């Protein structure tokens, strides 16, 4: 048995051509297992366009024209611009999974219901990951999402800077611009528009640490070109991709930060940092210089009133909310929670380890550890829509376990609303409580939340 | 004051004015007062036409009470040659350099107002398509009617990239290099952060009556000057308001990003958009 729930075989590039058929099957399986209310009551929330989002009960995650017969929750879904206001609610982006993509609309609704709208949600799909029609459909299926992003992922053109799988013929078919010598900005933006994105991204080529200033200039110039191609009412985020050196090296970090502060036309930063391949599944980075770099970046964004989005960062991105980041990204699979270097030695095909996200430990523990913890008298059983079926069945349902974990990331992002504290205080308290809880348990190996020790000095 | 490059009678004739008053000489030209206008004649050898175009373009985009208003551009014939000339509003009341020379030290609230005015001017410039002044210094800050709360940025965009090998602190803080940010001294590009550094140095100089990093009458190599900046400025007067102190400390940080933007520093001073 290997620890491969998040391994390379889960990358989006492994999506089969018939993924849509898989979605239908898996979605229906999950649908029958989810229990979001004891009574089956249908609860709804108002959408910006006047329709209603079904939060719980039949059709959860979908939109209704008429809310008759439903209970209206005291919450409404923000518009894109409301979500992007400085000082607005924390944001969580859910990345499109490579399989079972149909389960995410309900997941988003479950987060809205559990947090009373305490987090602004977004959905993000990689354009090179699927056909235009599949992405269009997926982005349109999330009325709970204020933000819809279609990431051009142009860092895939830079294999000498960030380590990715080689471009396949299929990827080039889905994202033909990746094969061009020169990017056509209008084509790139039109591709995003065509699939329904409402927050556009600049190309996101990887920044070269060996040629920092020229590389920064090129990335920002491309983003300037993108701004010049915007239509009325459109919004664009500066999209940057980089190796960890850009946050850990003082010289590179200062060059990056100076450029970010100087170029005030970009009020939204969508920044992706590639973590080392050596990180195991569910393992958060604990390198103090990397975490310190993230913290400084988040503080810089806050100081300068820019909105920092950290896609594919999971819990580490969530932590940055406490330092000034506006949002983070996560997904059911590993690629959504960590943007890691591609490793040749993937463990695809092995049996995944059953793991469960323990909210009080801020960590995914092995199922056996969860069983031991849950037998303790003060253990609080999870009330998410996925756990009744997950915990009742002797056979571990990895899909339900993933959704439980993602649901909880949304709840953690909403801590300011649900706890009544500032986000800094709420996160500090949650992390410290988790660390104390972990110290009381005999946790070892992959079930040990080692990241908490690295986080503590930052708080 | 440096002597003008042309005599006043020739300049008056060229401008069609009854009389002109010499206001000062800059890197690339002389500035003359003509009635309620200040006319800068770009008459030095080696000026770059694109720098003049940049100043005109930058100023044309800015509407701010803290940035001198460009009224017109013209060509002036002097000594058988044609020179470009920029016609500005004349801001009476002297400049910050003169205030420092005369040992006029601002009170705490006046220092705060000076800082807010300069940051607002710099913010308004920076918002104009990212225009960077590059040569903020006390001699380029007029005090309208002598008031601390009405500083006006003059002389935009003509500063050369630094090719000097020393920083000399002449009497009266004259000279551009004395107000250059470390990245400019090192020959790197001057960005918005360089203007913020110069604002910080200028306001600190007004508050303490001397350059905050360099000893009067001394000369430093570029490396020594950068080391001086890294070592930190001389202390501010104890009655400097805390918010002003915080912002002035940020503005003179060696790392560009730590200076923040004009907008964020104004916010720290309690000035909302």
XYZ file of C-alpha atoms in Angstrom:
732
model
C 0.000 0.000 0.000
C 1.361 3.436 -0.840
C 0.567 6.923 0.176
C -0.577 8.016 -3.249
C -3.884 9.752 -2.770
C -2.206 12.888 -4.014
C 0.423 11.350 -6.240
C 1.335 12.227 -9.786
C -1.225 9.897 -11.276
C -3.826 12.327 -10.014
C -2.626 15.180 -12.173
C -5.117 16.771 -14.504
C -3.056 15.735 -17.493
C -4.132 12.177 -16.914
C -7.743 13.040 -17.539
C -9.263 10.545 -19.939
C -10.976 11.755 -23.082
C -14.245 10.316 -21.879
C -14.080 12.151 -18.560
C -17.571 13.516 -18.972
C -19.016 10.009 -18.894
C -17.051 9.244 -15.768
C -18.392 12.389 -14.175
C -21.966 11.335 -14.698
C -21.452 7.963 -13.102
C -19.460 9.134 -10.107
C -21.677 12.125 -9.488
C -24.734 9.933 -9.281
C -22.925 7.606 -6.865
C -22.029 10.490 -4.595
C -25.461 12.083 -4.897
C -27.068 9.033 -3.397
C -24.684 9.052 -0.434
C -24.779 12.696 0.573
C -27.038 13.771 3.395
C -26.932 17.480 3.957
C -29.972 17.759 6.216
C -31.642 15.373 8.552
C -35.048 16.229 7.123
C -34.169 16.629 3.478
C -35.302 20.234 3.740
C -34.404 22.398 0.788
C -32.620 25.573 1.785
C -31.859 28.304 -0.727
C -29.780 31.478 -0.990
C -30.214 34.442 -3.294
C -28.015 34.700 -6.369
C -26.922 38.041 -7.826
C -29.091 37.494 -10.911
C -32.242 37.016 -8.819
C -32.321 33.247 -9.047
C -31.795 30.990 -6.063
C -28.978 28.659 -5.185
C -30.056 25.388 -3.612
C -27.869 24.944 -0.555
C -29.268 21.723 0.887
C -31.765 19.080 -0.062
C -32.693 17.903 -3.527
C -30.737 19.645 -6.281
C -28.180 21.150 -3.900
C -25.623 23.166 -5.821
C -27.938 24.034 -8.690
C -29.874 27.218 -9.408
C -33.639 27.683 -9.318
C -35.800 30.333 -10.899
C -38.493 29.956 -8.283
C -37.780 29.443 -4.594
C -41.325 28.563 -3.630
C -41.475 25.774 -1.085
C -37.911 26.255 0.077
C -36.473 27.835 3.175
C -34.476 30.935 2.383
C -31.163 31.203 4.216
C -29.998 34.569 5.456
C -27.221 34.759 2.982
C -26.646 35.741 -0.596
C -23.962 34.916 -3.093
C -21.702 37.876 -3.892
C -21.029 39.145 -7.360
C -17.508 38.947 -8.732
C -16.831 42.574 -7.876
C -18.223 42.218 -4.368
C -15.997 39.203 -3.808
C -12.958 41.133 -5.031
C -13.495 44.212 -2.886
C -10.635 44.978 -0.526
C -11.472 43.712 2.918
C -14.251 41.480 1.635
C -14.728 37.890 2.763
C -11.875 35.409 2.362
C -11.929 33.625 -0.966
C -11.508 29.971 -1.754
C -10.977 28.745 -5.283
C -11.930 25.160 -6.016
C -9.833 23.696 -8.805
C -11.467 21.464 -11.347
C -10.650 17.851 -10.599
C -9.580 15.569 -13.385
C -12.324 13.128 -12.520
C -15.663 13.317 -10.780
C -15.857 16.992 -11.724
C -19.605 16.845 -11.312
C -19.443 16.666 -7.528
C -18.127 20.175 -6.966
C -21.357 22.206 -7.383
C -22.887 20.459 -4.383
C -19.640 20.805 -2.479
C -19.660 24.585 -2.950
C -23.268 24.758 -1.826
C -22.416 22.754 1.272
C -19.727 25.291 2.168
C -22.122 28.214 1.718
C -24.689 26.437 3.882
C -22.245 25.507 6.636
C -20.602 28.934 6.776
C -23.699 31.076 6.216
C -21.911 32.599 3.270
C -18.786 33.341 5.279
C -16.461 32.655 2.370
C -16.566 33.846 -1.232
C -16.128 30.939 -3.569
C -14.591 30.603 -6.981
C -13.949 27.837 -9.450
C -10.832 27.503 -11.517
C -10.077 25.222 -14.430
C -6.819 24.774 -16.288
C -7.451 25.408 -19.964
C -4.871 22.792 -21.016
C -6.604 20.185 -18.861
C -9.744 19.493 -20.848
C -11.715 20.353 -23.939
C -13.289 23.764 -24.251
C -16.765 22.275 -23.977
C -15.930 20.316 -20.811
C -14.507 23.402 -19.123
C -17.369 25.582 -20.306
C -19.852 23.152 -18.820
C -17.978 22.797 -15.539
C -17.542 26.524 -14.991
C -21.206 27.133 -15.734
C -22.388 24.524 -13.248
C -21.370 26.485 -10.134
C -23.873 29.189 -9.315
C -22.323 29.382 -5.832
C -19.076 30.632 -7.350
C -18.602 34.389 -7.551
C -15.382 33.885 -9.494
C -14.801 31.735 -12.546
C -11.221 31.370 -13.746
C -9.863 29.584 -16.797
C -6.148 29.443 -16.253
C -4.112 29.490 -19.463
C -1.271 27.725 -17.631
C 1.416 29.113 -19.902
C 4.096 28.008 -17.470
C 3.791 24.681 -19.279
C 5.839 26.363 -22.007
C 8.752 26.730 -19.575
C 9.919 23.222 -18.681
C 13.431 24.439 -17.966
C 12.172 26.735 -15.205
C 9.373 24.795 -13.561
C 9.206 21.024 -13.677
C 6.081 19.762 -15.393
C 5.072 16.797 -17.448
C 6.047 17.227 -21.091
C 3.298 18.684 -23.241
C 1.239 15.955 -24.822
C -0.506 16.123 -28.175
C -3.815 16.194 -26.375
C -2.768 19.139 -24.222
C -1.724 21.031 -27.327
C -5.069 20.206 -28.906
C -6.905 21.645 -25.909
C -4.573 24.636 -25.557
C -3.014 25.219 -28.990
C -1.475 28.527 -27.895
C 1.039 26.534 -25.832
C 2.656 25.421 -29.071
C 3.063 28.884 -30.572
C 6.343 30.767 -30.729
C 4.644 33.989 -29.709
C 1.538 34.253 -27.578
C -1.382 36.063 -29.116
C -2.929 37.899 -26.178
C -6.308 38.309 -27.799
C -6.464 34.584 -28.539
C -5.486 33.801 -24.968
C -8.135 36.073 -23.491
C -10.775 34.930 -25.960
C -10.125 31.348 -24.954
C -10.851 32.313 -21.340
C -13.912 34.329 -22.329
C -15.269 31.523 -24.495
C -15.391 29.079 -21.607
C -17.145 31.599 -19.354
C -14.378 32.978 -17.140
C -15.338 36.191 -15.353
C -11.890 36.894 -13.928
C -9.307 36.805 -16.679
C -5.664 35.917 -16.163
C -2.467 37.022 -17.847
C -0.448 34.172 -19.407
C 1.410 33.061 -16.282
C 4.724 32.144 -17.886
C 7.282 30.980 -15.330
C 9.677 33.583 -13.940
C 13.290 32.714 -14.623
C 15.425 33.015 -11.471
C 18.596 33.165 -13.550
C 17.417 36.280 -15.370
C 15.146 37.901 -12.829
C 14.575 41.455 -14.023
C 14.112 40.596 -17.687
C 11.800 37.781 -16.720
C 9.720 40.038 -14.488
C 9.598 42.694 -17.187
C 8.352 40.170 -19.729
C 5.649 38.807 -17.443
C 4.422 42.267 -16.502
C 4.582 43.482 -20.093
C 2.436 40.533 -21.135
C -0.034 41.422 -18.398
C -0.032 45.035 -19.595
C -0.849 43.759 -23.075
C -3.684 41.764 -21.575
C -5.039 44.859 -19.805
C -5.023 46.724 -23.092
C -7.202 43.979 -24.601
C -9.860 44.059 -21.880
C -13.418 44.986 -22.691
C -15.586 47.193 -20.503
C -16.446 45.525 -17.214
C -13.792 42.831 -17.463
C -11.289 42.205 -14.665
C -7.815 40.757 -14.969
C -5.448 39.279 -12.418
C -1.704 39.398 -12.843
C -0.813 35.720 -13.177
C 2.679 34.688 -12.095
C 4.297 31.270 -11.792
C 7.614 30.739 -10.071
C 9.917 28.397 -8.247
C 10.340 28.608 -4.474
C 13.610 30.533 -4.944
C 11.573 33.632 -5.674
C 10.299 33.591 -2.116
C 13.333 32.157 -0.342
C 16.156 34.191 -1.914
C 16.372 37.746 -0.578
C 17.566 39.095 -3.923
C 14.840 37.458 -5.968
C 12.138 38.224 -3.429
C 13.093 41.894 -3.334
C 13.086 42.090 -7.133
C 9.668 40.440 -7.276
C 8.174 42.538 -4.504
C 9.598 45.791 -5.908
C 7.968 45.050 -9.254
C 4.662 44.111 -7.647
C 4.527 47.331 -5.640
C 5.686 49.475 -8.545
C 3.135 48.195 -11.042
C 0.031 49.556 -9.391
C -2.194 48.815 -12.352
C -2.443 45.249 -11.104
C -4.726 45.123 -8.111
C -5.180 41.350 -8.263
C -2.280 38.943 -7.963
C -2.706 35.269 -8.845
C 0.603 33.758 -7.779
C 1.591 30.113 -8.035
C 4.789 28.828 -6.447
C 6.061 25.363 -7.361
C 6.818 23.237 -4.334
C 9.491 20.517 -4.350
C 8.626 17.048 -5.573
C 10.032 15.663 -2.347
C 6.937 16.709 -0.415
C 4.794 13.692 0.311
C 1.071 13.551 -0.194
C -0.782 15.840 2.247
C 2.516 17.166 3.512
C 2.591 20.932 3.821
C 5.881 22.742 3.181
C 7.746 23.333 6.427
C 10.768 25.172 5.014
C 10.926 28.269 7.216
C 12.322 30.474 4.456
C 9.555 29.479 2.045
C 6.838 29.996 4.643
C 8.445 33.284 5.639
C 8.458 34.341 1.983
C 4.779 33.508 1.637
C 4.030 35.474 4.777
C 5.920 38.530 3.517
C 4.114 38.289 0.187
C 0.738 38.142 1.908
C 1.666 41.057 4.163
C 2.840 43.052 1.176
C -0.473 42.483 -0.576
C -2.344 43.558 2.514
C -0.152 46.640 3.076
C -0.635 47.719 -0.504
C -4.327 46.793 -0.630
C -3.871 44.346 -3.471
C -5.780 41.081 -3.570
C -3.505 38.047 -3.428
C -4.865 34.729 -4.662
C -2.726 31.650 -4.042
C -3.972 28.856 -6.295
C -3.156 25.210 -5.551
C -1.988 25.793 -2.003
C -4.558 24.064 0.234
C -3.876 24.440 3.929
C -0.674 26.418 3.389
C -2.657 28.928 1.350
C -5.343 29.003 4.017
C -2.692 29.943 6.599
C -1.730 32.947 4.450
C -5.233 34.385 4.870
C -4.092 35.259 8.376
C -1.228 37.331 7.017
C -3.132 39.240 4.364
C -3.782 36.952 1.389
C -7.255 37.360 -0.060
C -7.761 33.771 -1.129
C -6.309 30.363 -1.766
C -7.057 27.421 -4.001
C -7.728 23.789 -3.279
C -9.234 20.782 -4.957
C -10.288 17.257 -4.181
C -7.071 15.813 -5.574
C -3.425 16.487 -4.886
C -2.850 18.781 -7.824
C -5.493 21.117 -6.469
C -3.837 21.309 -3.061
C -0.207 21.539 -4.061
C 1.538 22.795 -7.184
C 4.502 20.436 -7.010
C 7.390 19.648 -9.287
C 6.680 16.763 -11.591
C 8.461 13.659 -10.473
C 9.320 10.797 -12.810
C 8.678 8.218 -10.143
C 4.934 8.469 -9.638
C 3.162 5.784 -7.713
C 0.145 5.497 -9.960
C -1.802 2.309 -9.783
C -1.085 1.541 -6.155
C -3.810 1.269 -3.596
C -4.384 4.627 -1.922
C -4.087 5.006 1.824
C -7.442 5.712 3.494
C -7.059 9.127 5.096
C -9.362 11.517 6.829
C -9.059 15.264 7.391
C -9.236 15.986 11.100
C -10.360 19.603 11.374
C -9.100 19.944 14.939
C -5.615 18.806 13.883
C -5.565 20.640 10.540
C -4.240 17.464 8.978
C -5.166 14.353 7.039
C -4.578 11.349 9.271
C -4.719 7.660 8.421
C -8.090 6.078 8.846
C -6.885 3.903 11.712
C -5.757 7.033 13.543
C -9.114 8.648 12.899
C -10.851 5.580 14.307
C -8.745 5.794 17.454
C -9.367 9.515 17.851
C -13.076 9.213 17.281
C -13.385 6.625 20.035
C -12.232 9.209 22.575
C -15.046 10.654 24.681
C -14.566 14.304 23.760
C -14.302 13.681 20.019
C -16.666 15.825 18.003
C -18.118 13.947 15.054
C -18.108 15.875 11.800
C -21.452 17.216 10.641
C -20.549 17.705 6.974
C -22.807 16.172 4.314
C -20.225 13.546 3.402
C -19.358 12.009 6.742
C -22.550 10.099 7.562
C -22.010 7.856 4.535
C -18.219 7.891 4.790
C -18.068 6.846 8.411
C -20.955 4.401 8.277
C -19.453 2.229 5.589
C -16.778 -0.300 6.433
C -15.318 0.184 2.959
C -13.491 3.501 2.790
C -14.895 5.829 0.130
C -11.974 7.977 -0.960
C -14.229 10.274 -2.926
C -16.315 11.118 0.115
C -13.185 11.560 2.199
C -11.772 14.036 -0.329
C -14.998 16.017 -0.353
C -15.094 16.065 3.436
C -11.580 17.550 3.464
C -12.391 20.159 0.861
C -15.624 21.071 2.619
C -13.601 21.719 5.762
C -11.120 23.952 3.993
C -14.092 26.123 3.080
C -15.277 26.160 6.673
C -11.823 27.079 7.890
C -11.708 29.954 5.411
C -14.932 31.264 6.897
C -13.570 31.364 10.433
C -13.911 35.152 10.813
C -17.641 34.878 10.171
C -18.258 31.743 12.165
C -15.975 32.646 15.079
C -16.594 36.382 15.277
C -12.849 37.038 15.384
C -10.551 38.774 12.970
C -9.056 36.398 10.458
C -5.589 36.833 11.955
C -6.837 35.999 15.433
C -9.083 33.186 14.246
C -6.309 31.451 12.322
C -3.748 31.941 15.068
C -6.126 30.460 17.605
C -7.085 27.558 15.350
C -3.473 26.647 14.596
C -2.386 26.845 18.219
C -5.363 24.815 19.357
C -4.532 22.219 16.701
C -0.921 22.086 17.819
C -1.912 21.524 21.430
C -4.396 18.860 20.358
C -1.740 17.121 18.264
C 0.703 17.110 21.154
C -1.808 15.200 23.253
C -2.096 12.391 20.699
C 0.394 9.674 19.760
C 0.574 10.732 16.106
C 3.370 9.412 13.938
C 4.623 9.287 10.373
C 2.139 10.567 7.810
C -0.520 11.154 10.445
C 1.652 13.631 12.305
C 0.866 17.279 11.444
C 4.478 18.391 11.316
C 3.570 21.614 9.555
C 2.001 23.004 12.736
C 5.407 23.261 14.387
C 6.720 25.192 11.376
C 3.682 27.470 11.346
C 3.751 28.392 15.007
C 6.689 30.858 14.883
C 5.007 32.701 12.023
C 1.878 33.472 14.007
C 23.263 80.162 -7.726
C 24.735 78.891 -11.002
C 24.896 81.578 -13.688
C 22.405 81.440 -16.560
C 23.600 80.153 -19.910
C 22.251 83.237 -21.745
C 21.962 86.801 -20.563
C 18.618 88.110 -19.465
C 18.238 90.670 -22.239
C 18.653 87.990 -24.909
C 16.176 85.730 -23.140
C 13.633 88.531 -22.735
C 13.917 89.339 -26.416
C 13.589 85.716 -27.410
C 10.487 85.334 -25.269
C 9.003 88.657 -26.374
C 8.880 89.827 -22.764
C 9.636 93.230 -21.307
C 11.697 91.716 -18.559
C 12.704 88.330 -17.206
C 14.122 87.152 -13.889
C 16.515 84.252 -13.651
C 15.158 81.585 -11.309
C 17.782 78.893 -11.566
C 19.786 76.502 -13.688
C 19.105 72.813 -13.911
C 20.846 69.889 -15.501
C 19.487 70.606 -18.932
C 18.364 74.191 -18.922
C 17.640 77.507 -17.281
C 14.390 78.651 -15.784
C 13.219 82.242 -16.062
C 10.291 84.068 -14.592
C 8.141 85.942 -17.084
C 5.176 87.637 -15.394
C 3.158 84.851 -13.743
C 4.896 82.144 -15.720
C 8.097 80.183 -15.284
C 9.763 79.303 -18.573
C 12.261 76.505 -18.662
C 14.513 76.739 -21.700
C 16.218 73.459 -22.472
C 19.539 74.850 -23.614
C 22.271 72.595 -22.231
C 24.449 70.524 -24.483
C 23.512 66.897 -24.696
C 19.869 67.038 -23.689
C 17.788 64.323 -25.180
C 14.659 65.416 -27.043
C 12.879 62.313 -25.775
C 13.455 63.442 -22.193
C 11.739 66.732 -22.985
C 8.936 64.823 -24.643
C 8.669 62.650 -21.551
C 8.367 65.627 -19.256
C 5.736 67.191 -21.488
C 3.831 63.946 -21.789
C 4.020 63.262 -18.058
C 2.941 66.715 -16.991
C 0.168 66.853 -19.573
C -1.434 63.858 -17.926
C -1.347 65.244 -14.393
C -3.842 67.536 -12.773
C -2.724 68.053 -9.204
C -2.272 71.071 -6.954
C 0.959 69.426 -5.827
C 2.512 69.154 -9.292
C 3.470 72.240 -11.257
C 1.028 72.984 -14.028
C 2.375 72.881 -17.580
C 0.704 75.607 -19.616
C 2.426 75.573 -22.973
C 5.403 74.402 -24.965
C 7.280 76.515 -27.475
C 10.549 76.908 -29.353
C 12.903 79.714 -28.402
C 15.748 81.039 -30.592
C 18.877 81.998 -28.683
C 22.408 82.485 -30.006
C 21.325 81.359 -33.446
C 19.918 78.048 -32.200
C 16.414 76.818 -31.517
C 15.683 75.367 -28.087
C 12.545 73.795 -26.713
C 10.917 75.674 -23.842
C 8.279 74.620 -21.349
C 5.954 77.252 -19.921
C 4.730 76.566 -16.393
C 2.709 78.396 -13.812
C 5.055 80.398 -11.573
C 4.810 79.210 -7.997
C 5.787 82.032 -5.663
C 7.016 81.504 -2.133
C 10.438 79.941 -2.591
C 11.409 76.307 -2.435
C 12.145 73.747 0.207
C 15.868 74.104 -0.336
C 15.676 77.782 0.554
C 13.645 76.956 3.645
C 16.333 74.506 4.775
C 19.081 77.009 3.983
C 17.268 79.600 6.076
C 16.918 77.159 8.975
C 13.126 77.183 8.745
C 12.205 74.008 10.596
C 8.585 72.873 10.234
C 6.474 72.287 13.328
C 5.176 68.697 13.692
C 1.823 69.447 12.061
C 3.562 71.374 9.292
C 5.907 68.456 8.672
C 2.920 66.169 8.444
C 1.249 68.504 5.941
C 4.452 68.749 3.891
C 4.737 64.992 3.770
C 1.084 64.537 2.802
C 1.403 67.162 0.075
C 4.527 65.611 -1.410
C 3.113 62.105 -1.287
C -0.081 63.322 -2.918
C 1.911 64.981 -5.686
C 3.966 61.849 -6.212
C 0.835 59.694 -6.151
C -0.836 61.903 -8.757
C 2.258 61.701 -10.941
C 2.553 57.951 -10.567
C -1.074 57.500 -11.480
C -0.495 59.351 -14.723
C 0.480 56.245 -16.693
C 3.179 55.404 -14.207
C 5.112 58.647 -14.667
C 8.163 58.760 -12.409
C 9.751 62.086 -11.439
C 13.277 60.709 -10.887
C 14.642 63.941 -9.444
C 12.696 64.844 -6.338
C 14.871 66.996 -4.080
C 14.319 70.110 -1.960
C 15.355 72.408 -4.809
C 12.628 70.840 -6.966
C 9.898 71.375 -4.385
C 8.308 74.821 -4.416
C 6.351 75.925 -1.360
C 3.371 77.794 -2.731
C 3.172 81.125 -0.874
C 5.803 79.712 1.452
C 3.284 77.334 3.015
C 4.471 73.928 4.235
C 1.151 72.373 3.317
C 1.342 73.443 -0.314
C 4.452 71.824 -1.746
C 4.593 71.687 -5.531
C 6.812 69.267 -7.441
C 8.862 70.947 -10.159
C 11.233 69.851 -12.881
C 9.917 66.467 -13.841
C 11.707 63.812 -15.757
C 14.930 65.429 -16.914
C 17.262 63.714 -14.485
C 19.933 61.665 -16.146
C 20.490 58.082 -15.210
C 23.231 58.105 -12.630
C 26.675 58.044 -14.172
C 28.398 59.704 -11.232
C 31.001 57.791 -9.299
C 30.779 59.843 -6.119
C 28.140 61.442 -3.944
C 29.279 64.899 -2.869
C 27.354 66.762 -0.228
C 27.820 70.374 -1.210
C 26.879 73.158 1.152
C 23.127 73.622 1.036
C 22.445 70.052 -0.025
C 22.708 70.918 -3.704
C 23.228 68.125 -6.162
C 20.964 65.376 -7.348
C 22.861 62.332 -6.177
C 22.376 63.275 -2.529
C 18.682 62.430 -2.857
C 19.024 59.348 -4.994
C 17.750 56.023 -3.798
C 20.330 53.256 -3.477
C 19.084 51.542 -6.606
C 19.604 54.765 -8.584
C 23.061 55.217 -7.117
C 23.858 51.684 -8.201
C 22.849 52.566 -11.749
C 19.661 50.541 -11.750
C 16.370 51.822 -13.064
C 14.581 54.507 -11.080
C 11.061 53.423 -10.355
C 8.290 54.907 -8.271
C 10.084 53.762 -5.137
C 12.968 56.121 -5.992
C 10.603 59.097 -5.833
C 9.343 57.903 -2.461
C 12.884 57.595 -1.138
C 13.627 61.152 -2.258
C 10.452 62.442 -0.608
C 11.527 60.731 2.606
C 15.027 62.207 2.463
C 13.727 65.678 1.599
C 11.194 65.812 4.435
C 13.711 64.389 6.895
C 16.213 67.032 5.775
C 13.602 69.722 6.427
C 12.901 68.313 9.884
C 16.498 67.917 11.034
C 18.058 70.751 9.035
C 20.701 68.540 7.449
C 20.973 65.563 5.161
C 19.719 62.501 7.040
C 22.445 60.159 5.771
C 25.488 62.157 4.771
C 27.807 64.527 6.645
C 27.800 68.088 5.309
C 30.802 68.826 3.106
C 31.750 65.178 2.693
C 32.251 63.101 -0.390
C 31.467 59.414 -0.649
C 32.001 56.684 -3.176
C 28.798 55.078 -4.368
C 29.472 52.042 -2.191
C 30.055 54.281 0.833
C 26.871 56.203 0.112
C 24.844 52.998 -0.119
C 26.415 51.793 3.116
C 25.421 55.065 4.781
C 21.837 54.560 3.660
C 21.857 50.979 4.922
C 23.140 52.198 8.298
C 20.025 54.314 8.710
C 19.179 58.011 8.937
C 19.894 60.452 11.747
C 17.167 60.564 14.357
C 14.077 62.648 13.834
C 13.145 65.306 16.394
C 11.422 63.692 19.378
C 8.212 65.624 18.791
C 7.722 64.129 15.315
C 4.227 62.579 15.209
C 4.269 58.796 15.344
C 2.469 58.296 12.034
C 4.833 60.705 10.303
C 7.807 58.960 11.871
C 6.508 55.561 10.744
C 6.032 56.706 7.167
C 9.357 58.563 7.034
C 11.123 55.450 8.282
C 9.475 53.351 5.575
C 10.277 55.809 2.813
C 14.031 55.617 3.322
C 14.282 51.842 3.495
C 17.024 50.451 1.232
C 14.719 47.775 -0.219
C 12.378 49.346 -2.760
C 9.301 47.348 -1.855
C 9.555 48.238 1.810
C 8.860 51.861 0.932
C 5.411 50.859 -0.328
C 3.485 53.061 -2.731
C 2.493 56.705 -2.359
C -1.094 55.557 -1.968
C -0.377 53.117 0.846
C 1.749 55.670 2.693
C -0.973 58.273 2.428
C -3.345 55.696 3.873
C -0.953 55.164 6.773
C -1.134 58.904 7.393
C -4.903 58.645 7.551
C -5.536 60.079 4.091
C -8.266 58.118 2.350
C -8.706 58.067 -1.405
